[in-house]
Amino acid sequence: MITIVKFLSDNGGPFTVNIYPFISLYNDANFPVDYAFFDGNSQPVSDGGTFYYNMFDANYDTLVHALEKNGFGNMPIIVGEIGWPTDGDKNANVEFARKFNQGFMAHISGGKGTPKRPGPIDAYLFSLIDEDAKSVQPGYFERHWGVFTFDGLPKYALNLGTTNTGALIQAKGVRYLQRKWCVMKPNVRLDDPQVAPSVSYACSLGDCTSLGVGTSCGSLDGKENISYAFNSYYQINDQLDTACKFPNISEVTKTDPSTGTCRFPVMIEPYYGGAVHGQVFLFPLMLAVAIAVVSIF
């Protein structure tokens, strides 16, 4: 590591670090929630008489200390990624994401810096939009870091100082496919032998990360969970007829099944905005998310 840092220093390069208080909260049930945010309500951590009231400052200054200790105290630092997801975990929600990102913007906008490194902080907020094909190996939240949905809708109010009102502006001219959804037939029983393998198949090739305890679709009943899985697969495959042919248990409806905080999406037009869709894969790929969804029933 020292070799890399020396190379950066010799060539005038900055040290880039990603700081994610959410990950600490996700990995440790005993992590103090308030310490992840910037409102000053947490119990401070004392380090040699210096008090830290939020995890960002503590993490940042840990790096500053490490650089100083090894002779690189003047190396510039860039926060390459920082943010908060909105779904896929009980602590990944719109309320916490808005609180964290707005708090972070306010925290750095005055140029105060941290106790060990006063002055402006260079940082990049992560991320612009959701990524529905991103690996979920670290957690189901990985597909939900965006401040915008995949189709350019702001998820919450966030003042980035880029407009007169401070509001995020939704994408204009987005073209959607028809307003129709693939759902479970109402007369099908939950214990139908075709249900479990069909849901597993749909989730393995779709996106079921919004299903589960504490998520945006966590209040759905069994049939609604199945319908969400079917529709995800259907929309990702651009509403192809063959993508809603789960054996005798699915049908296409023009009645929006969205409910409460759970949005059943409609896909944007194929290749519009760079999206690549239009393939229906003919082999099942079992994922942990599919198993988790099936276990709900």
Short mmCIF file of C-alpha atoms in Angstrom, two decimals:
data_model
loop_
_atom_site.label_atom_id
_atom_site.label_comp_id
_atom_site.label_asym_id
_atom_site.label_seq_id
_atom_site.Cartn_x
_atom_site.Cartn_y
_atom_site.Cartn_z
CA MET A 1 0.00 0.00 0.00
CA ILE A 2 2.81 2.41 0.83
CA THR A 3 4.26 1.81 -2.64
CA ILE A 4 0.99 2.87 -4.24
CA VAL A 5 0.67 5.95 -2.03
CA LYS A 6 4.26 6.95 -2.81
CA PHE A 7 3.55 6.62 -6.53
CA LEU A 8 0.51 8.88 -6.15
CA SER A 9 2.53 11.39 -4.14
CA ASP A 10 5.43 11.42 -6.60
CA ASN A 11 3.05 12.12 -9.47
CA GLY A 12 0.85 14.69 -7.75
CA GLY A 13 -2.10 12.36 -7.45
CA PRO A 14 -4.78 12.41 -4.74
CA PHE A 15 -5.76 9.53 -2.46
CA THR A 16 -9.33 8.48 -3.26
CA VAL A 17 -11.43 6.86 -0.55
CA ASN A 18 -15.03 5.62 -0.45
CA ILE A 19 -16.86 6.23 2.84
CA TYR A 20 -20.13 4.42 3.52
CA PRO A 21 -21.62 4.76 7.01
CA PHE A 22 -24.58 2.71 5.75
CA ILE A 23 -22.34 -0.33 5.27
CA SER A 24 -21.23 -0.13 8.90
CA LEU A 25 -24.86 -0.03 10.00
CA TYR A 26 -25.75 -2.88 7.66
CA ASN A 27 -22.93 -5.10 8.93
CA ASP A 28 -23.38 -4.41 12.65
CA ALA A 29 -26.77 -4.46 14.36
CA ASN A 30 -25.20 -2.69 17.36
CA PHE A 31 -23.85 0.23 15.34
CA PRO A 32 -25.29 3.51 16.74
CA VAL A 33 -27.69 4.73 14.04
CA ASP A 34 -27.39 8.43 14.88
CA TYR A 35 -23.61 8.27 14.42
CA ALA A 36 -24.15 7.60 10.70
CA PHE A 37 -25.84 10.98 10.22
CA PHE A 38 -24.90 14.64 10.64
CA ASP A 39 -27.48 16.13 12.99
CA GLY A 40 -25.26 15.96 16.07
CA ASN A 41 -27.58 13.71 18.07
CA SER A 42 -25.11 10.86 18.51
CA GLN A 43 -22.84 10.15 21.44
CA PRO A 44 -19.48 11.58 20.36
CA VAL A 45 -16.36 9.46 20.08
CA SER A 46 -13.30 10.94 21.77
CA ASP A 47 -9.87 10.48 20.23
CA GLY A 48 -7.15 12.07 22.33
CA GLY A 49 -9.39 14.97 23.27
CA THR A 50 -10.83 15.43 19.78
CA PHE A 51 -14.55 14.64 19.61
CA TYR A 52 -16.20 13.09 16.58
CA TYR A 53 -19.97 13.44 16.25
CA ASN A 54 -20.40 11.51 13.00
CA MET A 55 -18.77 8.58 11.27
CA PHE A 56 -17.76 10.50 8.16
CA ASP A 57 -15.40 12.83 10.02
CA ALA A 58 -13.98 9.93 12.01
CA ASN A 59 -13.36 7.83 8.90
CA TYR A 60 -11.88 10.74 6.97
CA ASP A 61 -9.51 11.67 9.78
CA THR A 62 -8.47 8.05 10.23
CA LEU A 63 -7.13 8.25 6.69
CA VAL A 64 -5.54 11.63 7.35
CA HIS A 65 -3.76 10.20 10.39
CA ALA A 66 -2.53 7.16 8.44
CA LEU A 67 -1.15 9.39 5.68
CA GLU A 68 0.55 11.68 8.20
CA LYS A 69 2.08 8.76 10.06
CA ASN A 70 3.70 7.51 6.86
CA GLY A 71 5.00 10.86 5.67
CA PHE A 72 2.20 11.88 3.30
CA GLY A 73 0.41 14.43 5.46
CA ASN A 74 -0.08 16.91 2.60
CA MET A 75 -1.56 14.44 0.11
CA PRO A 76 -4.92 15.63 -1.29
CA ILE A 77 -7.91 13.41 -0.50
CA ILE A 78 -10.97 12.84 -2.65
CA VAL A 79 -14.07 11.07 -1.38
CA GLY A 80 -14.79 9.03 -4.49
CA GLU A 81 -18.13 7.65 -3.32
CA ILE A 82 -20.52 8.45 -0.50
CA GLY A 83 -24.26 7.95 -0.30
CA TRP A 84 -27.20 6.01 1.11
CA PRO A 85 -29.45 3.44 -0.62
CA THR A 86 -33.25 3.63 -0.65
CA ASP A 87 -34.30 -0.02 -0.76
CA GLY A 88 -33.21 -3.61 -0.22
CA ASP A 89 -32.73 -3.42 3.56
CA LYS A 90 -34.64 -2.19 6.61
CA ASN A 91 -32.24 0.76 6.94
CA ALA A 92 -32.20 1.49 3.21
CA ASN A 93 -35.15 3.79 2.69
CA VAL A 94 -36.07 7.17 1.27
CA GLU A 95 -36.22 8.85 4.69
CA PHE A 96 -32.72 7.82 5.73
CA ALA A 97 -31.27 8.48 2.26
CA ARG A 98 -32.63 12.02 2.18
CA LYS A 99 -31.47 12.64 5.75
CA PHE A 100 -27.96 11.38 5.04
CA ASN A 101 -27.37 12.97 1.65
CA GLN A 102 -28.86 16.35 2.60
CA GLY A 103 -26.98 16.26 5.88
CA PHE A 104 -23.75 15.49 4.08
CA MET A 105 -24.26 18.34 1.61
CA ALA A 106 -24.85 20.75 4.49
CA HIS A 107 -21.87 19.33 6.38
CA ILE A 108 -19.35 20.01 3.61
CA SER A 109 -20.89 23.09 1.97
CA GLY A 110 -19.41 25.51 4.48
CA GLY A 111 -15.86 24.37 3.78
CA LYS A 112 -15.18 23.67 7.47
CA GLY A 113 -13.61 20.28 6.83
CA THR A 114 -12.74 17.84 9.60
CA PRO A 115 -10.82 18.27 12.87
CA LYS A 116 -7.56 17.03 11.33
CA ARG A 117 -8.05 18.46 7.84
CA PRO A 118 -9.83 21.86 7.92
CA GLY A 119 -10.98 23.31 4.61
CA PRO A 120 -13.09 22.27 1.63
CA ILE A 121 -13.70 18.57 0.96
CA ASP A 122 -13.83 17.10 -2.54
CA ALA A 123 -16.55 14.45 -2.68
CA TYR A 124 -18.71 12.62 -5.20
CA LEU A 125 -22.24 11.61 -4.21
CA PHE A 126 -23.15 8.05 -5.14
CA SER A 127 -25.16 7.60 -7.23
CA LEU A 128 -27.20 9.27 -9.94
CA ILE A 129 -29.60 6.43 -10.83
CA ASP A 130 -30.40 2.91 -9.67
CA GLU A 131 -28.62 -0.02 -11.33
CA ASP A 132 -31.03 -2.93 -11.75
CA ALA A 133 -28.38 -5.35 -13.02
CA LYS A 134 -25.73 -4.66 -10.38
CA SER A 135 -24.39 -7.57 -8.33
CA VAL A 136 -26.25 -8.09 -5.05
CA GLN A 137 -23.48 -10.11 -3.44
CA PRO A 138 -22.81 -7.38 -0.83
CA GLY A 139 -26.57 -6.99 -0.22
CA TYR A 140 -29.86 -6.37 -2.01
CA PHE A 141 -29.43 -2.62 -1.38
CA GLU A 142 -26.69 -2.48 -4.03
CA ARG A 143 -29.21 -1.79 -6.80
CA HIS A 144 -30.76 1.18 -5.02
CA TRP A 145 -28.12 3.87 -4.43
CA GLY A 146 -29.58 6.32 -6.95
CA VAL A 147 -31.15 9.65 -6.08
CA PHE A 148 -33.21 8.98 -9.23
CA THR A 149 -35.08 5.85 -10.24
CA PHE A 150 -33.95 3.97 -13.35
CA ASP A 151 -36.36 6.06 -15.43
CA GLY A 152 -35.24 9.43 -14.09
CA LEU A 153 -37.77 10.18 -11.34
CA PRO A 154 -36.41 11.91 -8.22
CA LYS A 155 -36.90 9.67 -5.20
CA TYR A 156 -36.95 12.49 -2.65
CA ALA A 157 -36.29 16.18 -2.18
CA LEU A 158 -32.57 16.89 -2.22
CA ASN A 159 -31.02 20.34 -2.52
CA LEU A 160 -27.72 20.04 -4.37
CA GLY A 161 -27.54 23.76 -5.05
CA THR A 162 -27.98 23.20 -8.78
CA THR A 163 -31.37 24.90 -9.29
CA ASN A 164 -33.09 28.04 -8.02
CA THR A 165 -35.52 26.01 -5.94
CA GLY A 166 -33.01 23.38 -4.89
CA ALA A 167 -35.28 20.63 -6.19
CA LEU A 168 -34.15 17.71 -8.31
CA ILE A 169 -35.52 17.83 -11.86
CA GLN A 170 -36.95 14.65 -13.33
CA ALA A 171 -35.81 13.39 -16.70
CA LYS A 172 -37.82 14.78 -19.60
CA GLY A 173 -39.20 12.95 -22.61
CA VAL A 174 -38.83 9.46 -21.17
CA ARG A 175 -40.71 7.00 -23.38
CA TYR A 176 -42.32 4.03 -21.70
CA LEU A 177 -43.69 0.77 -22.99
CA GLN A 178 -47.43 0.15 -22.71
CA ARG A 179 -49.02 0.44 -19.28
CA LYS A 180 -49.44 -3.27 -18.67
CA TRP A 181 -48.09 -5.68 -16.09
CA CYS A 182 -47.54 -9.41 -15.69
CA VAL A 183 -49.23 -10.75 -12.55
CA MET A 184 -50.29 -14.00 -10.93
CA LYS A 185 -53.71 -15.24 -12.01
CA PRO A 186 -56.19 -14.58 -9.19
CA ASN A 187 -57.52 -18.15 -9.14
CA VAL A 188 -54.10 -19.80 -8.68
CA ARG A 189 -53.27 -21.22 -5.25
CA LEU A 190 -50.04 -20.33 -3.47
CA ASP A 191 -49.22 -24.02 -3.09
CA ASP A 192 -49.49 -24.69 -6.82
CA PRO A 193 -46.36 -26.71 -7.70
CA GLN A 194 -45.53 -24.28 -10.52
CA VAL A 195 -45.31 -21.25 -8.23
CA ALA A 196 -41.97 -21.76 -6.45
CA PRO A 197 -39.86 -22.63 -9.51
CA SER A 198 -41.50 -19.85 -11.52
CA VAL A 199 -40.75 -17.24 -8.88
CA SER A 200 -37.18 -18.48 -8.58
CA TYR A 201 -36.74 -18.23 -12.33
CA ALA A 202 -38.31 -14.76 -12.51
CA CYS A 203 -36.21 -13.38 -9.67
CA SER A 204 -32.98 -14.89 -10.94
CA LEU A 205 -33.31 -12.99 -14.21
CA GLY A 206 -35.34 -10.04 -12.96
CA ASP A 207 -34.94 -7.86 -9.88
CA CYS A 208 -36.67 -8.86 -6.64
CA THR A 209 -34.49 -6.79 -4.31
CA SER A 210 -37.45 -4.60 -3.31
CA LEU A 211 -39.12 -7.63 -1.70
CA GLY A 212 -38.47 -8.61 1.90
CA VAL A 213 -38.76 -7.36 5.45
CA GLY A 214 -38.43 -3.59 5.77
CA THR A 215 -38.21 -2.91 2.03
CA SER A 216 -40.47 -0.73 -0.12
CA CYS A 217 -42.53 -3.79 -1.07
CA GLY A 218 -42.26 -5.52 2.30
CA SER A 219 -45.98 -5.20 3.02
CA LEU A 220 -47.12 -7.23 0.00
CA ASP A 221 -49.02 -10.45 0.57
CA GLY A 222 -48.03 -13.78 -0.98
CA LYS A 223 -49.78 -13.31 -4.32
CA GLU A 224 -48.56 -9.74 -4.64
CA ASN A 225 -44.98 -10.91 -4.04
CA ILE A 226 -45.36 -13.44 -6.83
CA SER A 227 -46.86 -10.82 -9.14
CA TYR A 228 -43.97 -8.46 -8.42
CA ALA A 229 -41.47 -11.15 -9.37
CA PHE A 230 -43.33 -11.99 -12.57
CA ASN A 231 -43.64 -8.34 -13.55
CA SER A 232 -39.97 -7.64 -12.94
CA TYR A 233 -39.03 -10.39 -15.37
CA TYR A 234 -41.69 -9.24 -17.83
CA GLN A 235 -40.57 -5.60 -17.86
CA ILE A 236 -36.84 -6.39 -18.04
CA ASN A 237 -37.66 -8.40 -21.15
CA ASP A 238 -39.52 -5.46 -22.69
CA GLN A 239 -43.01 -6.95 -22.18
CA LEU A 240 -42.47 -9.77 -24.64
CA ASP A 241 -45.47 -12.10 -24.70
CA THR A 242 -43.21 -15.05 -23.91
CA ALA A 243 -42.01 -13.29 -20.75
CA CYS A 244 -45.44 -13.67 -19.13
CA LYS A 245 -45.99 -17.34 -19.90
CA PHE A 246 -45.36 -18.89 -16.50
CA PRO A 247 -47.20 -22.22 -16.84
CA ASN A 248 -50.90 -21.51 -16.29
CA ILE A 249 -50.26 -19.17 -13.37
CA SER A 250 -49.64 -15.74 -14.94
CA GLU A 251 -51.53 -13.20 -17.01
CA VAL A 252 -51.13 -9.68 -18.38
CA THR A 253 -53.25 -6.93 -16.84
CA LYS A 254 -53.74 -3.24 -17.59
CA THR A 255 -54.64 -2.49 -13.97
CA ASP A 256 -51.65 -1.09 -12.12
CA PRO A 257 -50.89 -3.43 -9.18
CA SER A 258 -48.73 -0.85 -7.41
CA THR A 259 -49.73 -0.28 -3.80
CA GLY A 260 -48.48 1.92 -0.99
CA THR A 261 -44.72 2.42 -1.28
CA CYS A 262 -44.38 -0.51 -3.68
CA ARG A 263 -44.13 0.52 -7.31
CA PHE A 264 -44.62 -2.09 -10.03
CA PRO A 265 -42.52 -0.51 -12.77
CA VAL A 266 -43.18 -0.20 -16.48
CA MET A 267 -40.03 -0.47 -18.59
CA ILE A 268 -38.78 2.33 -20.82
CA GLU A 269 -38.64 1.68 -24.55
CA PRO A 270 -35.91 -0.77 -25.69
CA TYR A 271 -32.49 0.80 -26.21
CA TYR A 272 -33.87 4.18 -25.19
CA GLY A 273 -31.26 5.97 -23.12
CA GLY A 274 -28.73 3.24 -23.74
CA ALA A 275 -30.62 0.41 -22.05
CA VAL A 276 -30.14 -3.01 -23.58
CA HIS A 277 -33.10 -5.31 -23.16
CA GLY A 278 -35.15 -7.65 -25.29
CA GLN A 279 -33.76 -11.08 -24.46
CA VAL A 280 -35.73 -13.84 -22.79
CA PHE A 281 -33.29 -16.37 -21.39
CA LEU A 282 -34.39 -19.98 -21.52
CA PHE A 283 -32.49 -21.37 -18.56
CA PRO A 284 -33.03 -20.86 -14.82
CA LEU A 285 -30.31 -19.28 -12.73
CA MET A 286 -31.05 -19.71 -9.03
CA LEU A 287 -30.07 -16.79 -6.83
CA ALA A 288 -30.29 -16.24 -3.11
CA VAL A 289 -32.79 -13.45 -3.67
CA ALA A 290 -35.16 -15.90 -5.33
CA ILE A 291 -34.90 -18.29 -2.42
CA ALA A 292 -35.60 -15.45 -0.02
CA VAL A 293 -38.72 -14.43 -1.94
CA VAL A 294 -40.08 -17.97 -2.04
CA SER A 295 -39.52 -18.33 1.69
CA ILE A 296 -41.94 -15.46 2.28
CA PHE A 297 -44.84 -17.64 1.25
#
